[in-house]
Coordinates of C-alpha atoms in Angstrom, one line a residue:
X1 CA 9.2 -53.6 -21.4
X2 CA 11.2 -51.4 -23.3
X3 CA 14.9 -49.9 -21.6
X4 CA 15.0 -46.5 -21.4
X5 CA 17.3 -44.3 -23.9
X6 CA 20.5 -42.5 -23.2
X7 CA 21.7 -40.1 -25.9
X8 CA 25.7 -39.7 -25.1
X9 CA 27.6 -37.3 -26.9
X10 CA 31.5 -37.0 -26.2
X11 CA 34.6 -36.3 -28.9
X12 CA 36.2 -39.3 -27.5
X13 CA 35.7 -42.3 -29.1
X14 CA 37.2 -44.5 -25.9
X15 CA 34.9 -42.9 -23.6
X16 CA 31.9 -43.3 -25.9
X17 CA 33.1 -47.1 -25.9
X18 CA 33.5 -47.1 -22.3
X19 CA 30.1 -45.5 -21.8
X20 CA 27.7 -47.7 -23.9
X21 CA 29.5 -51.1 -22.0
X22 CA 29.0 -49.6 -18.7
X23 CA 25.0 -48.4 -19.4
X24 CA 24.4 -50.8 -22.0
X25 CA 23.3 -53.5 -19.7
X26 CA 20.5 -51.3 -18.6
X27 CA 19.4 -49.0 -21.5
X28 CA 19.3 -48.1 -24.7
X29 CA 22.2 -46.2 -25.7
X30 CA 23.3 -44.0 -28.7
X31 CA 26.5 -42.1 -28.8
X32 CA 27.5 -39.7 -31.2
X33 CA 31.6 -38.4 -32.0
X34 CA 30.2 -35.4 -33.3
X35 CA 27.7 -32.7 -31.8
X36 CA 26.2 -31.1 -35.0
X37 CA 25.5 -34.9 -36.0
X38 CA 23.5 -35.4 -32.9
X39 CA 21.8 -32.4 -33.0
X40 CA 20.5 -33.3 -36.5
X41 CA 19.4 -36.7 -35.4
X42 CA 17.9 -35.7 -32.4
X43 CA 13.9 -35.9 -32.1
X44 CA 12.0 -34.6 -29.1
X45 CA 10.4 -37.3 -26.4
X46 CA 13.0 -39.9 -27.9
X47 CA 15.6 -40.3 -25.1
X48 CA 15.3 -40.5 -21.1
X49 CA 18.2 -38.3 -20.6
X50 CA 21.5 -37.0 -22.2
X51 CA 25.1 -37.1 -21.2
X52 CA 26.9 -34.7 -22.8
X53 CA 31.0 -33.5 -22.8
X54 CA 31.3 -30.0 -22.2
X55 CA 34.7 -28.9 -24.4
X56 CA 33.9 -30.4 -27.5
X57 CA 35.1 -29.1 -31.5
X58 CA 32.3 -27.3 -33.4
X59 CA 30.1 -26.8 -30.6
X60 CA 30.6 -27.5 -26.8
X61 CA 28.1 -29.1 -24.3
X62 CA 26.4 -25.9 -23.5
X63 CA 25.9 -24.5 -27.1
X64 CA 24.6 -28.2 -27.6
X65 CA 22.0 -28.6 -24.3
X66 CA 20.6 -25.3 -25.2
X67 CA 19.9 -26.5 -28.6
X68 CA 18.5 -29.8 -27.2
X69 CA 16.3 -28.4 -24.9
X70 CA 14.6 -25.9 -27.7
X71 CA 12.9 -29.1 -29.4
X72 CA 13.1 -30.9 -25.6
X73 CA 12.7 -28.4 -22.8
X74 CA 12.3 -31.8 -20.3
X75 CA 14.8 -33.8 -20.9
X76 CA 17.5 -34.5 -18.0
X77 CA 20.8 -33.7 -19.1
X78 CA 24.3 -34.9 -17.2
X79 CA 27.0 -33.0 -18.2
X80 CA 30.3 -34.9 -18.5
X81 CA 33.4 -33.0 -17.7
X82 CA 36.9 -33.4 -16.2
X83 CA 37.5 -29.2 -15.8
X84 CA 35.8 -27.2 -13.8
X85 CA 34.2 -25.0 -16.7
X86 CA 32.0 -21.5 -15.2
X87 CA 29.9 -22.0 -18.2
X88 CA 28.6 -25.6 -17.2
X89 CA 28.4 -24.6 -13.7
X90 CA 26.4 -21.6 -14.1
X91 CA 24.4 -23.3 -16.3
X92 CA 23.8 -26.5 -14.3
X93 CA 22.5 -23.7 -11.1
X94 CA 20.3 -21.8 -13.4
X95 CA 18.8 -24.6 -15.5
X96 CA 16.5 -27.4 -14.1
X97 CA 17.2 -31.1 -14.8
X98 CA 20.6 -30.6 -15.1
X99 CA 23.5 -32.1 -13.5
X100 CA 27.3 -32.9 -13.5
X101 CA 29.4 -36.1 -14.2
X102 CA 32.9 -35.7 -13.3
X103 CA 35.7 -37.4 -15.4
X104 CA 36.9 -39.7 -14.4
X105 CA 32.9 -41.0 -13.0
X106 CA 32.4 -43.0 -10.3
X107 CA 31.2 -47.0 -10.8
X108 CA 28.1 -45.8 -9.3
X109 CA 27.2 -43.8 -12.7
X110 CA 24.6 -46.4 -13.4
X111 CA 22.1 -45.7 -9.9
X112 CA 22.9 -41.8 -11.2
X113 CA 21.3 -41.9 -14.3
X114 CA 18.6 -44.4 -12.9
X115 CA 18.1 -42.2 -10.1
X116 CA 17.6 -38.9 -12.9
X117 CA 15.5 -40.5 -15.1
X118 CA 12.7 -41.9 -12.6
X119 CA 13.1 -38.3 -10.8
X120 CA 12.2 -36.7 -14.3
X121 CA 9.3 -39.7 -14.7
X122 CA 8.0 -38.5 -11.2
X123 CA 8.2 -35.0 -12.4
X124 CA 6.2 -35.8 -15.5
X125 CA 3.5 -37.8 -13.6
X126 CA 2.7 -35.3 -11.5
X127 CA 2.5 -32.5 -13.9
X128 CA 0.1 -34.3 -15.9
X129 CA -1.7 -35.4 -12.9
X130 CA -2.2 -31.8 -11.7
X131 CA -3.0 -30.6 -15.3
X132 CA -5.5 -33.6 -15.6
X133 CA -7.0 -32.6 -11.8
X134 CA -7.7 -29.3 -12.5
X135 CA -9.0 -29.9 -15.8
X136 CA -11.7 -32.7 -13.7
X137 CA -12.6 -30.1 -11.6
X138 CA -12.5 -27.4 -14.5
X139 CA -15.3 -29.5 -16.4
X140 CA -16.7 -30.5 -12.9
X141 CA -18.0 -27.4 -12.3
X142 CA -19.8 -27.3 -15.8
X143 CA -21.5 -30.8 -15.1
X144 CA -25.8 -30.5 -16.3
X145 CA -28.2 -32.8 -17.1
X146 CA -27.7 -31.5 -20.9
X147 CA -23.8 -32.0 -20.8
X148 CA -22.8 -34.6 -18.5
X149 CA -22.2 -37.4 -21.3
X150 CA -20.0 -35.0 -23.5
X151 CA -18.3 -34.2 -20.1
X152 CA -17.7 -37.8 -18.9
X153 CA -16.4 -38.5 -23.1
X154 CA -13.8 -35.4 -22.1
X155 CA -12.8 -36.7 -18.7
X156 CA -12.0 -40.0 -20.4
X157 CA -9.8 -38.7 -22.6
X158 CA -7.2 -37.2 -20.0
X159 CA -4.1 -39.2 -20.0
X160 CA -3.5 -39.5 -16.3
X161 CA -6.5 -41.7 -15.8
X162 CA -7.6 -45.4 -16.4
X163 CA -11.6 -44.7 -16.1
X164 CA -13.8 -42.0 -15.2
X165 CA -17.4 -42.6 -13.7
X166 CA -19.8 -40.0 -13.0
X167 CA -23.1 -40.6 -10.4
X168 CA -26.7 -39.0 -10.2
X169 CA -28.0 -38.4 -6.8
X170 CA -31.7 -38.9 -7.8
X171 CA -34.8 -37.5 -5.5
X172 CA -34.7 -41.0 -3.6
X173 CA -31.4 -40.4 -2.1
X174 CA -30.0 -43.5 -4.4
X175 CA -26.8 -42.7 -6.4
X176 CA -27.4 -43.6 -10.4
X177 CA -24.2 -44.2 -12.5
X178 CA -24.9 -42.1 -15.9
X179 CA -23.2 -44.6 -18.8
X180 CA -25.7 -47.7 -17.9
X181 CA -28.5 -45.8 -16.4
X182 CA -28.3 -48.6 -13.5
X183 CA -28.6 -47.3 -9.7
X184 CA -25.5 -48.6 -7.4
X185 CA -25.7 -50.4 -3.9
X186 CA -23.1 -52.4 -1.9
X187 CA -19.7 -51.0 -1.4
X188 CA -19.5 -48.8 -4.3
X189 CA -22.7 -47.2 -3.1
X190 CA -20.9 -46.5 0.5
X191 CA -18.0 -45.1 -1.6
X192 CA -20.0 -42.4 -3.3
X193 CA -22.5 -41.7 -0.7
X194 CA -18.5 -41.2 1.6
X195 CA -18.0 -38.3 -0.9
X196 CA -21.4 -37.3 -1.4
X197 CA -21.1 -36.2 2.4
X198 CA -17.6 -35.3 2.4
X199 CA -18.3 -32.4 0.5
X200 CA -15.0 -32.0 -0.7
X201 CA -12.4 -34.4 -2.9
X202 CA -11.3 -38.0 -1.3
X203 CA -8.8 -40.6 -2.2
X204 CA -10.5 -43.8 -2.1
X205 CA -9.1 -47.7 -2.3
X206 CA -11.9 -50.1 -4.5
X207 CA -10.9 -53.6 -5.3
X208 CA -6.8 -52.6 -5.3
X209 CA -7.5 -50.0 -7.2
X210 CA -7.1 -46.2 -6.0
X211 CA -9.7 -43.7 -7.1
X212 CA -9.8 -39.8 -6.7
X213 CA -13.4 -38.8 -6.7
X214 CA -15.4 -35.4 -5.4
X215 CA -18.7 -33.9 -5.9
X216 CA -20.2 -31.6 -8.1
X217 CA -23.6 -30.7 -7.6
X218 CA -26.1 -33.0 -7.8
X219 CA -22.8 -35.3 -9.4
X220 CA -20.2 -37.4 -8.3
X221 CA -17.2 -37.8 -10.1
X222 CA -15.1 -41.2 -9.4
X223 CA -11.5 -40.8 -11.3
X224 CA -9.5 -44.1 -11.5
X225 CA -5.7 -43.6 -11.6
X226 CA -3.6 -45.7 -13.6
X227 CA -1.3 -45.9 -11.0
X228 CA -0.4 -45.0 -7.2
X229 CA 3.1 -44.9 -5.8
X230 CA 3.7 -43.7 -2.5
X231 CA 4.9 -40.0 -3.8
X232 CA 1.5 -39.7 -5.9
X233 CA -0.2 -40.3 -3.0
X234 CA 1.4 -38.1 -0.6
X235 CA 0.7 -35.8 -3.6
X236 CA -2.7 -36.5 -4.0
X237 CA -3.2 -36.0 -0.5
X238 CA -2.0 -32.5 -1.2
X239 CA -4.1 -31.6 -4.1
X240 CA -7.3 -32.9 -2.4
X241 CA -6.2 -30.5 0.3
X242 CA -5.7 -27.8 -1.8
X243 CA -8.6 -28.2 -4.2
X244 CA -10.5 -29.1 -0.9
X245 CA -10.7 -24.8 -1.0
X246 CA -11.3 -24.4 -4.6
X247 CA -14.9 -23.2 -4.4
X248 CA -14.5 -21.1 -1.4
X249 CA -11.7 -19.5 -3.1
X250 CA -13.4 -19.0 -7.0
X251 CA -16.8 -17.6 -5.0
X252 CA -14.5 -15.0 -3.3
X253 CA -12.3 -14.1 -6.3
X254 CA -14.4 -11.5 -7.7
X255 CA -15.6 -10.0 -4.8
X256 CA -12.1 -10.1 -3.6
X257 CA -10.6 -7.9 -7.0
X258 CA -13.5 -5.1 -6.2
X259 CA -12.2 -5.0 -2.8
X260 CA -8.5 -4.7 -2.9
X261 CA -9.5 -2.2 -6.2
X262 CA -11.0 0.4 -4.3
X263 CA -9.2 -0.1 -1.0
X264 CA -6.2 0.8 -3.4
X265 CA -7.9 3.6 -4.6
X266 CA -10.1 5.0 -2.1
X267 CA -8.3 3.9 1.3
X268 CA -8.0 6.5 4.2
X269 CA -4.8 7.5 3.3
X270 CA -6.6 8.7 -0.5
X271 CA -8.9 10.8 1.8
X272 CA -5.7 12.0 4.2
X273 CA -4.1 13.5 0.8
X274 CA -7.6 15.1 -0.2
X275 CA -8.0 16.8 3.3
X276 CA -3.9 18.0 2.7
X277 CA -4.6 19.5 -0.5
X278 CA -7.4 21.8 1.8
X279 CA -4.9 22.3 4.5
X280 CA -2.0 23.0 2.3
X281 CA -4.6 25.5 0.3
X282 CA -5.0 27.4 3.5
X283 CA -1.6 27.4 5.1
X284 CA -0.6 29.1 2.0
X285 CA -3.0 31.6 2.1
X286 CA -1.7 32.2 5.9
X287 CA 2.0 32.3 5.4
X288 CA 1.3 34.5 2.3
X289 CA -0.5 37.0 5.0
X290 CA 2.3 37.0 7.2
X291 CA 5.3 37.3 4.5
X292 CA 3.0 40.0 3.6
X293 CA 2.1 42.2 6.2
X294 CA 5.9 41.2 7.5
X295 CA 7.3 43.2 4.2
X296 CA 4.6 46.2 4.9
X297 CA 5.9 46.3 8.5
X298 CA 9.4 46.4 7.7
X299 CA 8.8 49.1 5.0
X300 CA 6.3 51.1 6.7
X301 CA 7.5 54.4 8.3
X302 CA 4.3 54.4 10.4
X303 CA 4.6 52.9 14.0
X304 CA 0.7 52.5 13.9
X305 CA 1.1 50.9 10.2
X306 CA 3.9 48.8 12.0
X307 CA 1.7 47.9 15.2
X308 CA -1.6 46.6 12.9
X309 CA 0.7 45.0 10.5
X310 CA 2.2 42.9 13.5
X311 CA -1.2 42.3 14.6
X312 CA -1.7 40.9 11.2
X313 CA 1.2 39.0 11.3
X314 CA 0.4 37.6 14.6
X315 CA -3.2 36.4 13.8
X316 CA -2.2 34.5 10.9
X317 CA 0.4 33.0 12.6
X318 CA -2.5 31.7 15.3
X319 CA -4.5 30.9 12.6
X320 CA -1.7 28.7 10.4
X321 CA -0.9 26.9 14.7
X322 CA -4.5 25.8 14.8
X323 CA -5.4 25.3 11.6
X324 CA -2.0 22.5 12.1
X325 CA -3.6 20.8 15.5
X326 CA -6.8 20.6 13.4
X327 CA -5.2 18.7 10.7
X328 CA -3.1 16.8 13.5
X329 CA -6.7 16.1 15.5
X330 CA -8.3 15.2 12.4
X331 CA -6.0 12.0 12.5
X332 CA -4.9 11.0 15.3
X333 CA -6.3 7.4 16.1
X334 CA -7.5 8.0 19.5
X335 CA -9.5 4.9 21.1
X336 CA -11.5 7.1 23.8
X337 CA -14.5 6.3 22.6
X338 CA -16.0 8.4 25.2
X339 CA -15.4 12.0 23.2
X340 CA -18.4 13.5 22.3
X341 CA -19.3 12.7 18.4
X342 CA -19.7 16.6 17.8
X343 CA -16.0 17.1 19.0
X344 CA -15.2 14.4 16.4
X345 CA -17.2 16.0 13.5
X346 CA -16.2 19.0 14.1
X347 CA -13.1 18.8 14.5
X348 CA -13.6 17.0 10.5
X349 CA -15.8 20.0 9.9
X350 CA -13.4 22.8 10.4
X351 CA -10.8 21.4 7.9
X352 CA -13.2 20.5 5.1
X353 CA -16.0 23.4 5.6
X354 CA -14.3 26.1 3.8
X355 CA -13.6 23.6 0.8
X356 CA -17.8 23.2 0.9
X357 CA -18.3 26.6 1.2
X358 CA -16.1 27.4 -1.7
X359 CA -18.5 24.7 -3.6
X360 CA -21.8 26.7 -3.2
X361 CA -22.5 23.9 -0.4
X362 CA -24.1 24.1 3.0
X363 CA -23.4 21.8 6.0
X364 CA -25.7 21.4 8.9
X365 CA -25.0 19.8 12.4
X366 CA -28.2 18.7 14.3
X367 CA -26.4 16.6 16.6
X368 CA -26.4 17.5 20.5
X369 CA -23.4 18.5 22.3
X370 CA -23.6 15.4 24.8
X371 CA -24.3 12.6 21.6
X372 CA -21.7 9.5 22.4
X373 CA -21.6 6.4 20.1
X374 CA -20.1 3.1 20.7
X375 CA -17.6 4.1 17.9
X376 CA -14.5 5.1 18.3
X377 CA -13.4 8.8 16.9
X378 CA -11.4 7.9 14.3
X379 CA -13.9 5.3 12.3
X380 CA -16.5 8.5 13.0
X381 CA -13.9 10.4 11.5
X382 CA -13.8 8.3 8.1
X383 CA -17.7 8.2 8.4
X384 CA -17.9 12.3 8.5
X385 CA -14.5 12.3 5.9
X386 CA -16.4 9.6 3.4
X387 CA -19.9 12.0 3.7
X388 CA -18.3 14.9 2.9
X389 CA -16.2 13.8 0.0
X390 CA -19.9 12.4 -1.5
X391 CA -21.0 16.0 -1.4
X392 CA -17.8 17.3 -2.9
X393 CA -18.3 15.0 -5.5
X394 CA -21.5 14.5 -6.3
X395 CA -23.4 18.0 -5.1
X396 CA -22.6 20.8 -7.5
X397 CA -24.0 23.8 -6.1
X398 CA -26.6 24.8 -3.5
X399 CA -26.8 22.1 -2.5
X400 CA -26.3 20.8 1.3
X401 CA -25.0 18.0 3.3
X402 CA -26.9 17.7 6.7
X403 CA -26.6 14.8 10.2
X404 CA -29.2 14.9 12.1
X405 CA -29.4 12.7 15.3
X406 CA -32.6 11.3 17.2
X407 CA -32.6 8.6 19.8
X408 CA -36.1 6.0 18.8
X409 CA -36.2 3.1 21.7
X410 CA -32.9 3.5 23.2
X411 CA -30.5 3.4 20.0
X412 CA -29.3 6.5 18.5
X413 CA -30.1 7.5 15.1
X414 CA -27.5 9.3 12.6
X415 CA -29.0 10.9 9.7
X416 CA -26.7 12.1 7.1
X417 CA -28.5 13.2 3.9
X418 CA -27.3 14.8 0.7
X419 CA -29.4 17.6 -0.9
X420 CA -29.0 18.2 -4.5
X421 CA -27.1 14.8 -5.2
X422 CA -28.4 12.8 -7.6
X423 CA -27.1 9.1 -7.6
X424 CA -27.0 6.5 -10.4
X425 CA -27.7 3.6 -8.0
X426 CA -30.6 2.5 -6.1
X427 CA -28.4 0.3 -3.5
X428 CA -24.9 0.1 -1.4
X429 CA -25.2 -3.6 -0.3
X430 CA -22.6 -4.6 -2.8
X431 CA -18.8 -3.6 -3.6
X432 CA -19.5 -1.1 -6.6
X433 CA -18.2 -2.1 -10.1
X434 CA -15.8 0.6 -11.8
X435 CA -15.7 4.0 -11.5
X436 CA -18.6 4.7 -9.0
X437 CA -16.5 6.2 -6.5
X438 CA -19.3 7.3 -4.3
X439 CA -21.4 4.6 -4.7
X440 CA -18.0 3.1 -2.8
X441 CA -17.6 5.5 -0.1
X442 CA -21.7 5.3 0.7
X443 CA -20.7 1.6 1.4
X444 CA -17.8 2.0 3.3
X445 CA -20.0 4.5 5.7
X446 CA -22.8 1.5 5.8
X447 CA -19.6 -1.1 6.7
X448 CA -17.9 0.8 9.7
X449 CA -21.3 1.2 11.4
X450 CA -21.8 -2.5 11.1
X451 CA -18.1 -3.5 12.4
X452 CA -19.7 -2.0 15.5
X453 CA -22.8 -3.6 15.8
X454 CA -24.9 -1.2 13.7
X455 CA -27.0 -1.2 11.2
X456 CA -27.4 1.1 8.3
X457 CA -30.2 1.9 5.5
X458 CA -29.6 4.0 1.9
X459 CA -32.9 5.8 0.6
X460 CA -32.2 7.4 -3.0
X461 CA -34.9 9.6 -2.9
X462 CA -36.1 12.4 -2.9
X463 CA -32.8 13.0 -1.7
X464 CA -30.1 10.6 -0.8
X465 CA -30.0 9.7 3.0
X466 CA -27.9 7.3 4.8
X467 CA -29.5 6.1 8.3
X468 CA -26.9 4.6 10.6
X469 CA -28.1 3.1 13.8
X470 CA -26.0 2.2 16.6
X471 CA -27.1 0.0 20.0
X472 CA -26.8 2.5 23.4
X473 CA -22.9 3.9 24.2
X474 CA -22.3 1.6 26.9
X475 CA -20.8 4.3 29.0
X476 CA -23.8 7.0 28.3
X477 CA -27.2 5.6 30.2
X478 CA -30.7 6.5 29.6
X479 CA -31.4 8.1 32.6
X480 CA -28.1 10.5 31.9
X481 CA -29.4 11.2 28.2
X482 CA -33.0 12.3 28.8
X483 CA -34.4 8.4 28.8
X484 CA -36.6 7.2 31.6

């Protein structure tokens, strides 16, 4: 077996001397009197590790490791120094693999560098291993009956593996390995038929020989590693873990993206700013009436012009005070779930109604004064907020936006349908892709009625209508609502 190389680079030829007696007996070692000549000489992957001096002529030790590192960004490098140089220092905290040697060393220099270069071979092992892993389960996930050969040629050719197998679970049940067409039985047929239930990847032990192996499919895939010390186990142990989740964690990742997209985009605190742009719109309009009539009352000589404009003054200022508990209302997470749902929508309505009206749209309430739903107000708050942004959006004029409510076998029924909207999409089961903002907000209405136990149902036409239906308040009885 061939020693490991030491590249040592130092101005001194005693300490050069010194050096390759001491490590000699154990490596491989070339010195060098002059930086710029090792820098020349130097070829990547060709030493274990480097000791260099830090004040050196020409170039110092930290000119010189930077330079290394740009052809060999791995390699371990000791740096050998009897000063306390800031430069090394900050250099040895910042950069990894790096280390300090202080002049005069130790006799114990020796386990040091043995100690850095099996860390660094540890390091390398299982980088490729994880590269290696993910690129098994990578083609894995690619295995067909049309592929499978080229994919068991590419498997072999990854570095951190002795042998790859792949098995066919046939109709049968039995377990057929795909290079020699041959079915398996004995204990290599317990080993796959231990993944093939598993479900997820296991480290397995086969004639003193460790083997990685997890299923794909109809396929099993058996990896045999070319070797197994106690840290690549333990690491093993926490890939097979980790990749354990892998499928879970792919299926969800697109679905995932949609959903933190539009909760970024269209959360409740988007619709809180669209309902402030209304309120703000309106409190201007009041405080503009009272600086108004305020300046007409001051400059009025009339006391009967001074009394109405007062009146004025005061109205608005009513006005602006409730028009602010409104907004306040509108928001405030409540959990009595026992307030009436016309309370709740109106109290949505009154903020958003002008801002409709001003749209050429008409909104409807059919819902009586008693109707109580096993929601709480402030998700029926969304749900009224989310329909009446649809209309803004998507009804242009005369149009109308309309809730009806009916109770059909003891569940009440909410009706909300959008007259003169014309939608692009025939469903809301899905997240939406892109821009389809109401498409969105038709599915977070469906959502929050399931959350509490309901269901819900989109018709596109003739007009879009969203029926939510909702299992009997708990609180409400039959008897009490007209039911017998």
């Amino acid at each position: 077996m061939s020693k490991h190389k030491v590249l040592v680079v130092d101005d001194e030829p005693f300490v050069l001397n010194a050096l390759k007696k001491e490590l000699g007996k154990s490596y491989d070692v070339n010195t060098y009197l002059d930086p710029e000549e090792a820098l020349d000489s130097f070829k990547p992957k060709e030493f274990d590790v480097a000791i260099l001096d830090v004040r050196m002529p020409k170039m110092n030790g930290v000119e010189l490791a930077e330079k290394i590192r740009l052809k060999d960004p791995e390699l371990p490098i000791l740096f050998f120094t009897g000063y306390t140089d800031p430069e090394a220092l900050s250099w040895i905290h910042k950069t990894k693999s790096t280390y300090r040697i202080p002049k005069p060393w130790a006799n114990d220099l020796e386990i040091l560098v043995e100690r850095v270069i099996e860390t660094q071979r540890n390091k390398n092992l299982f980088n490729n291993l994880i590269r290696d892993t993910i690129e098994i389960l990578r083609l894995g996930r690619t295995i067909s009956d049309e592929s499978v050969t080229d994919i068991k040629e590419r498997m072999n050719n990854l570095l951190s593996f002795a042998a790859v197998e792949i098995y066919r679970r046939r109709s049968d049940g039995k377990f057929m390995e795909i290079e020699n067409k041959r079915c398996v039985n004995g204990l290599k047929e317990n080993m796959v038929e231990t993944v093939w239930v598993a479900k997820e990847p296991r480290i397995l032990r086969e004639n003193g020989k460790w083997t990685w192996a997890t299923k794909f499919g109809d396929y099993v895939v058996v990896v045999y590693l070319k070797e197994l010390t106690e840290e690549t186990h333990n690491y093993l142990q926490l890939l097979k873990e980790i990749f354990a989740l892998t499928s879970e964690i792919e299926r969800k990742t697109e679905e995932e993206k949609k959903r933190i997209y539009w909760l970024f985009k269209l959360n409740r605190d988007s619709i809180k700013s669209y309902v402030s742009r209304i309120f703000a719109h309106q409190a201007n309009n009041y405080l503009g009436a009272i600086i108004g009539n305020a300046d007409y009352g001051l400059m009025s000589g009339s006391a009967t012009d001074t009394r109405a404009s007062l009146e004025t003054i005061i109205n608005a200022a009513q006005e602006l005070a409730s028009t602010i508990e409104r907004y306040r209302t509108c928001f405030n997470e409540t959990e009595d779930k026992n307030k009436k749902l016309c309370d709740v929508i109106n109290s949505c309505t009154d903020i958003f109604v002008n801002e409709l009206r001003d749209h050429g749209i008409e909104t409807t309430f059919e819902i009586p004064e008693n109707t109580c739903t096993v929601c709480p107000p402030y998700v029926w708050e969304q749900i009224v907020m989310n329909a009446f942004l649809v209309a803004l959006d998507g009804i242009k004029e005369n149009g109308k936006v309309k809730f009806t409510h009916r109770l059909i076998e003891g569940k009440d029924e909410i009706r909300i349908t959008w007259e003169g909207y014309r939608p692009t999409f025939e469903t809301i089961d899905e997240l939406p892709e892109g821009e389809e903002t109401n498409r969105f907000r038709l599915y977070i209405i469906g959502k929050l009625a399931e959350n509490y136990g309901g269901e819900y149902q989109f018709k596109p036409k003739p007009h879009p209508e969203l029926i939510l239906t909702f299992p009997a308040h708990p609180h409400n009885p039959m008897e009490n609502r007209g039911m017998k």
